[in-house]
Short mmCIF file of C-alpha atoms in Angstrom, two decimals:
data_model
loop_
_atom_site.label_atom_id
_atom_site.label_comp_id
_atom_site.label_asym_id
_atom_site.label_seq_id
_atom_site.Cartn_x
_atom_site.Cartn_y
_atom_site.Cartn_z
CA UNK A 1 54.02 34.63 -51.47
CA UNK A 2 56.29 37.88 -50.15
CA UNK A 3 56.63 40.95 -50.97
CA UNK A 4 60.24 41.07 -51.72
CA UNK A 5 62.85 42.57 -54.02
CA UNK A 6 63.11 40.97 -57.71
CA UNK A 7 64.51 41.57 -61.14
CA UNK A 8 62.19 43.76 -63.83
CA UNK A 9 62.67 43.49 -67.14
CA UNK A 10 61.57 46.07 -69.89
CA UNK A 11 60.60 44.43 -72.77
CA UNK A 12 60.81 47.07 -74.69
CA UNK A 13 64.43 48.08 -73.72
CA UNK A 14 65.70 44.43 -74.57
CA UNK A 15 67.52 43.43 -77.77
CA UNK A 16 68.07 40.19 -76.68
CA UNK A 17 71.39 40.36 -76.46
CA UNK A 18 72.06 38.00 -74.31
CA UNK A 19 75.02 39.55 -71.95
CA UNK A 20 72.49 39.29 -68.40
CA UNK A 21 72.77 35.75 -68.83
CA UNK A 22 75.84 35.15 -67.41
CA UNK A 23 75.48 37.60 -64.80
CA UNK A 24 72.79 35.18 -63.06
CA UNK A 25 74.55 32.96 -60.93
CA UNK A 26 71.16 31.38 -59.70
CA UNK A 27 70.11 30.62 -63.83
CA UNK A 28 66.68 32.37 -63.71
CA UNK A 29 66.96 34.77 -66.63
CA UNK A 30 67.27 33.22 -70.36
CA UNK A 31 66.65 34.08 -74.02
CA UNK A 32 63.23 33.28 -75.00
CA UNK A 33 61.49 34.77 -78.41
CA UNK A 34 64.15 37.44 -78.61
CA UNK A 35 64.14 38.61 -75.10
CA UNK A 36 65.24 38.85 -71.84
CA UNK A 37 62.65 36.41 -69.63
CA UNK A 38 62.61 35.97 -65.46
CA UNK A 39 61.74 32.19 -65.86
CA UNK A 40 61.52 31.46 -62.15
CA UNK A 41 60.38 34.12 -59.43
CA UNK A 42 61.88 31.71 -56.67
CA UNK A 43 65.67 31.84 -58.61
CA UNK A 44 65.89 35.50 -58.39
CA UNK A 45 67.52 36.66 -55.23
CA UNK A 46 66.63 40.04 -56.08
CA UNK A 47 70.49 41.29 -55.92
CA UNK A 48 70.58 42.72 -58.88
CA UNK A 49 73.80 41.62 -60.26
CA UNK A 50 72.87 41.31 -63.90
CA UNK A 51 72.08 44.61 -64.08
CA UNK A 52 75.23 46.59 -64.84
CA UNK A 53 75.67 43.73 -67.99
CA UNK A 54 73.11 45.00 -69.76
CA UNK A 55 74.01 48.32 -72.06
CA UNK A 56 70.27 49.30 -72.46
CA UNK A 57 69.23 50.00 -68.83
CA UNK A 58 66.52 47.34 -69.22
CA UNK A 59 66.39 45.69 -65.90
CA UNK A 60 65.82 47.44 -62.94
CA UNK A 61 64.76 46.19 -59.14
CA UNK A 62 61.03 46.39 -57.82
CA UNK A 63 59.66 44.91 -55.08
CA UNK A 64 56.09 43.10 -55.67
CA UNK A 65 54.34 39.96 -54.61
CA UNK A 66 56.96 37.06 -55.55
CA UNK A 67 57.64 32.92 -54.19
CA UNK A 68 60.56 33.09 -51.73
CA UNK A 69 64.00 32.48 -53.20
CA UNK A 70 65.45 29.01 -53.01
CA UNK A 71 68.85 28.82 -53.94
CA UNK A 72 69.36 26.33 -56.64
CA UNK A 73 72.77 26.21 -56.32
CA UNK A 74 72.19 24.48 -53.09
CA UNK A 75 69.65 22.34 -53.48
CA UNK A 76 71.92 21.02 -56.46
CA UNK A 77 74.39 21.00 -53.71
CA UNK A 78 72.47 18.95 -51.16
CA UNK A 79 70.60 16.52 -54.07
CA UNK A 80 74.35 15.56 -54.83
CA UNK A 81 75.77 14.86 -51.31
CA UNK A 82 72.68 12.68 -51.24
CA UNK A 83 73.47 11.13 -54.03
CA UNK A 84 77.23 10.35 -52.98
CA UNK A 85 76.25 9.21 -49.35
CA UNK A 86 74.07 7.16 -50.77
CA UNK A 87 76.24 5.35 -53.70
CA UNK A 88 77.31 1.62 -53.55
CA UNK A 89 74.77 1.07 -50.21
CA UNK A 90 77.32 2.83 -48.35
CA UNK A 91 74.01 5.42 -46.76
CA UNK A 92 74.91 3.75 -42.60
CA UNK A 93 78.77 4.73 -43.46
CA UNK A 94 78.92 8.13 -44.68
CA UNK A 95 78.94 10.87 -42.50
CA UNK A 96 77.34 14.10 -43.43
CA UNK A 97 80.17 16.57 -42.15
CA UNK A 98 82.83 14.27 -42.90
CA UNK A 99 81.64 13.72 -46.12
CA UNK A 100 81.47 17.31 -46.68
CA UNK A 101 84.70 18.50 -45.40
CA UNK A 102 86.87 15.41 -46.98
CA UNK A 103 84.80 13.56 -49.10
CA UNK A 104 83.56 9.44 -48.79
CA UNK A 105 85.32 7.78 -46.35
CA UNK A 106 83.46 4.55 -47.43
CA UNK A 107 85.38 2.84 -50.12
CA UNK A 108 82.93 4.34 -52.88
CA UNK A 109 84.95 4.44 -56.17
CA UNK A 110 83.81 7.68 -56.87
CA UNK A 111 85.03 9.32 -54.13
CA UNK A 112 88.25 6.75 -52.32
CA UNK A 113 91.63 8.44 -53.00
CA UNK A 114 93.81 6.96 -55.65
CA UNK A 115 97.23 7.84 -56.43
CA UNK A 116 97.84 7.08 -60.05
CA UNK A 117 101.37 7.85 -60.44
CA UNK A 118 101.66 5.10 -57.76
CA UNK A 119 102.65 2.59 -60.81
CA UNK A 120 100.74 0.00 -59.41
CA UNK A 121 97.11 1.71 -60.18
CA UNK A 122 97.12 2.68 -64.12
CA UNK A 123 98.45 1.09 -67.49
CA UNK A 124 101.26 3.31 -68.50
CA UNK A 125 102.15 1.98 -71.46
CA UNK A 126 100.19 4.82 -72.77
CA UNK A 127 98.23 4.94 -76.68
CA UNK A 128 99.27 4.76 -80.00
CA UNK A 129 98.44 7.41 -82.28
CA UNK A 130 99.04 6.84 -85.77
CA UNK A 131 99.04 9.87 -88.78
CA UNK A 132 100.23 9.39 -91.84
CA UNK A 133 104.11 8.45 -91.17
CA UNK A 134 104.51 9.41 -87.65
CA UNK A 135 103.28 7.00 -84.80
CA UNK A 136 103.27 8.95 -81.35
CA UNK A 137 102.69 6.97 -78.10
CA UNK A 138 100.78 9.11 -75.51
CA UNK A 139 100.62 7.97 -72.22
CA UNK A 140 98.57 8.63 -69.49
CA UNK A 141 98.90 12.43 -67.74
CA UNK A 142 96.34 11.75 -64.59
CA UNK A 143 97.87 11.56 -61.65
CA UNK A 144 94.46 11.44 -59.22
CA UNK A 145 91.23 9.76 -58.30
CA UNK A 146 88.54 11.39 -57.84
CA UNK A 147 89.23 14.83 -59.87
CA UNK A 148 86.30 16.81 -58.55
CA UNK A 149 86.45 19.11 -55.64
CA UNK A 150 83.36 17.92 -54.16
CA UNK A 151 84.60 14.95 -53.91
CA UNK A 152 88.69 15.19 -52.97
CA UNK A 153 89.38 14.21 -49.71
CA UNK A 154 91.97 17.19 -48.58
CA UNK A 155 94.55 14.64 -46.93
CA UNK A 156 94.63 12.36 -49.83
CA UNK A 157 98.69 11.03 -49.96
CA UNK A 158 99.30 12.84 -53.72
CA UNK A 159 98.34 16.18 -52.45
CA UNK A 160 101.47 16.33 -50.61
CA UNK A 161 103.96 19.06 -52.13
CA UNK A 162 101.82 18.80 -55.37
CA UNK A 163 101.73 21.20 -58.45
CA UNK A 164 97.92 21.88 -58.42
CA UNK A 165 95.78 22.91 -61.56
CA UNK A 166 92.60 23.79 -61.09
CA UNK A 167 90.16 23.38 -63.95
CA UNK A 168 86.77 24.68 -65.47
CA UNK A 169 84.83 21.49 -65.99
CA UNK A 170 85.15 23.02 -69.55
CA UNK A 171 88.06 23.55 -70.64
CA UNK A 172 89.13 20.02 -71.11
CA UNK A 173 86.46 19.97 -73.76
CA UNK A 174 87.63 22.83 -76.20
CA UNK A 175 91.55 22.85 -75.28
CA UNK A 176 93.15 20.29 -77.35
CA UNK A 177 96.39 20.28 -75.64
CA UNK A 178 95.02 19.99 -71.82
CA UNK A 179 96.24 16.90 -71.05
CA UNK A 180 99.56 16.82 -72.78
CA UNK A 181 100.67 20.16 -71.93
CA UNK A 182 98.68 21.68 -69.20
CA UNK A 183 97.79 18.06 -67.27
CA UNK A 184 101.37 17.04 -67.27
CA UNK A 185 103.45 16.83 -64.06
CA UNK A 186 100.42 18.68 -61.69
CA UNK A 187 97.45 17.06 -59.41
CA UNK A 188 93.88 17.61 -61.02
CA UNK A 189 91.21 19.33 -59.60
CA UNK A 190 87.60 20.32 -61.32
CA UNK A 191 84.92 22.53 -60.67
CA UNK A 192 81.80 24.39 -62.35
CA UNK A 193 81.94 27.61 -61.17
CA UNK A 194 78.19 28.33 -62.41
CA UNK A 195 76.68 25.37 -60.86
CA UNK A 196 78.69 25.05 -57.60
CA UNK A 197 79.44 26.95 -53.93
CA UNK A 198 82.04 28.67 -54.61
CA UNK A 199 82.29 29.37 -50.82
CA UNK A 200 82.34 25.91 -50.15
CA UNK A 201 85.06 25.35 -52.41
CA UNK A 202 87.24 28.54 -51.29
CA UNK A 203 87.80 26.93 -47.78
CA UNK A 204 88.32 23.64 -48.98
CA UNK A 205 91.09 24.91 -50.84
CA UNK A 206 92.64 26.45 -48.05
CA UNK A 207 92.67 23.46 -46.27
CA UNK A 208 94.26 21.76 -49.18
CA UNK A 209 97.37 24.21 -48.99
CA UNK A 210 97.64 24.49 -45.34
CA UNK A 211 98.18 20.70 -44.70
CA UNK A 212 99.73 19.72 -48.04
CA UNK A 213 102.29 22.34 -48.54
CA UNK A 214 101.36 22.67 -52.09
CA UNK A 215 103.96 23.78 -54.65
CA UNK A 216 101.99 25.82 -56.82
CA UNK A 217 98.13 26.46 -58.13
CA UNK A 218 97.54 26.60 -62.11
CA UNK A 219 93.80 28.33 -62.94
CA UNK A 220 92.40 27.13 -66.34
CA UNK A 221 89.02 28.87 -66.83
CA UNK A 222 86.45 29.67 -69.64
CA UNK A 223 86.66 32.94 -71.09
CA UNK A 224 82.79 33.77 -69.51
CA UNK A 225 82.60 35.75 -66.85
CA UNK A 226 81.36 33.65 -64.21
CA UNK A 227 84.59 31.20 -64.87
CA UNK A 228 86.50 33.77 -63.38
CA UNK A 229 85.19 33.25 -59.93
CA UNK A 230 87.02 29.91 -59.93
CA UNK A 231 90.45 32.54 -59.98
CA UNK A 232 89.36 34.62 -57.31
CA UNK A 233 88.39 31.49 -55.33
CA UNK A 234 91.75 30.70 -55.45
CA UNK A 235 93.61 33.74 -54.99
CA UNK A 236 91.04 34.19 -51.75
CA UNK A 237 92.20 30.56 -50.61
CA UNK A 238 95.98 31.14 -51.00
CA UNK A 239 95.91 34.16 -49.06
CA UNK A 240 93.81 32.95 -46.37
CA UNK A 241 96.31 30.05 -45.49
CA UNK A 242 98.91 32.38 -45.32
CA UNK A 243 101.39 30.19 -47.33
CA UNK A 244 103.52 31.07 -49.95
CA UNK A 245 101.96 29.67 -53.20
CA UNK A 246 102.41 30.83 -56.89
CA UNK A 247 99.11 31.37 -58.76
CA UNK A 248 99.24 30.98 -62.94
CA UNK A 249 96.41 31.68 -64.86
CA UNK A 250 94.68 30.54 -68.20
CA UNK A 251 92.08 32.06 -69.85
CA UNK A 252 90.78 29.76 -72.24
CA UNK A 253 88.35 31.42 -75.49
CA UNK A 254 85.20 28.80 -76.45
CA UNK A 255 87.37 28.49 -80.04
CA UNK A 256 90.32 26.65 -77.87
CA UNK A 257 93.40 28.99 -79.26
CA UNK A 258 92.50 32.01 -77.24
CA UNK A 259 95.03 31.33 -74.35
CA UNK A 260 96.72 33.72 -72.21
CA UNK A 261 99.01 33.19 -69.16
CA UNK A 262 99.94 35.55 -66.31
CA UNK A 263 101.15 34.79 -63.01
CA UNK A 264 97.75 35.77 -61.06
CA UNK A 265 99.56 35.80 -57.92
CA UNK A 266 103.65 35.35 -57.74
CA UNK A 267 104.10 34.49 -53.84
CA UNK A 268 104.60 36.80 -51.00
CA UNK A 269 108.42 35.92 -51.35
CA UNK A 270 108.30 37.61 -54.83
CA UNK A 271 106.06 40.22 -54.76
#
């Protein structure tokens, strides 16, 4: 035990309303009997961003006695690298800094690099969807193995001169159109913005666009506020490789029709 700085919550301030939540990047405030609760002294970094999201002054900063603060987000972080290095009996093969600048190197199926507009690697033929009197055939949008940041090796072949769109691990869930419209034509990558290093992420991004050359960057994130840091990461990535790379964006609402596009960042050619 510490004396540190950590989150204070006045009980009899709180409604309940919920908005600190998402304001807690590390997860340790929730809703519990109709108020705000710390649920973990070791999750609160003492910060104090949730602060300004709540409209009844009820949280403040004190400093008392409290458990040192472990990051969760990086023990998450860590417990799945672990995880990865050690898939398929690959452990003697996978190199820790290699694994975590590029991803497996060992052949793992969750993390080799598959190009699956190669033709050779995926059925094309697509799916037939039948309604009433019209039959549509809907093939296959995916153009990449493996999808998820963590795990994208940044000199994978179909990164070259790609279309990029970067996705809330989300939105594919409650946008019914993702993978006809959105998917079509561009390189997937995916990321939880609440859950993951953000940091970590920003630079591997940049290292995607310096050595790939890439076309363009489409942002599809949840209408929450912490989604948005998956945008910024971006933006911050295109500007520190010093390329010239459009940036759309697509804010998608929970209801999946709330959609609204804007180019984020048009290029230093354009602006």
């Amino acid at each position: 035990m510490v004396k540190r700085k950590i989150v204070h919550i006045d009980e009899e301030k709180c409604n309940g309303c919920g908005l600190c939540i998402p304001s807690c990047e590390e997860g340790a405030l929730k809703i519990i009997n109709g108020k705000a609760k710390l649920v973990d002294d070791r999750y609160c970094d003492g910060l104090g961003s949730c602060i300004g999201s709540c409209p009844r002054g009820a949280i403040t900063i004190i400093e008392r006695e409290a458990e040192d603060f472990v990051d969760l987000r990086e023990e998450e972080k860590n417990q799945k690298e672990e995880e990865v290095n050690g898939c398929c009996g690959h452990e003697a093969e996978a190199d820790h800094e290699s694994f975590k600048k590029y991803g497996s190197f060992s052949g793992c199926p969750s993390s080799r690099p598959i190009n699956l507009d190669s033709g050779d690697a995926v059925d094309t033929s697509g799916v037939v969807v039948e309604t009433g009197d019209v039959t549509v055939n809907i093939k296959p949008q995916l153009k990449n193995w493996p999808v998820q940041m963590f795990l994208i090796n940044p000199e994978a072949d179909y990164l070259k001169n790609a279309d990029l769109l970067l996705a809330a691990d989300c939105v594919p869930a409650v946008l019914p159109l993702f993978y006809l419209e959105m998917l079509k034509g561009k390189v997937l990558i995916m990321s939880c913005p609440k859950q993951e290093d953000q940091a970590f992420y920003t630079d591997k991004l940049t290292e995607i666009i310096r050595k790939n050359s890439t076309k363009s960057i489409t942002i599809a994130y949840m209408e929450v506020a912490c989604c948005r840091t998956l945008l910024m990461s971006a933006l911050k990535a295109v500007e520190r490789s010093g390329l010239d790379v459009p940036v759309y964006a697509f804010k998608v609402g929970m209801n999946g029709r709330s959609i609204r596009q804007r180019i984020a960042y048009p290029g230093r050619k354009g602006a």
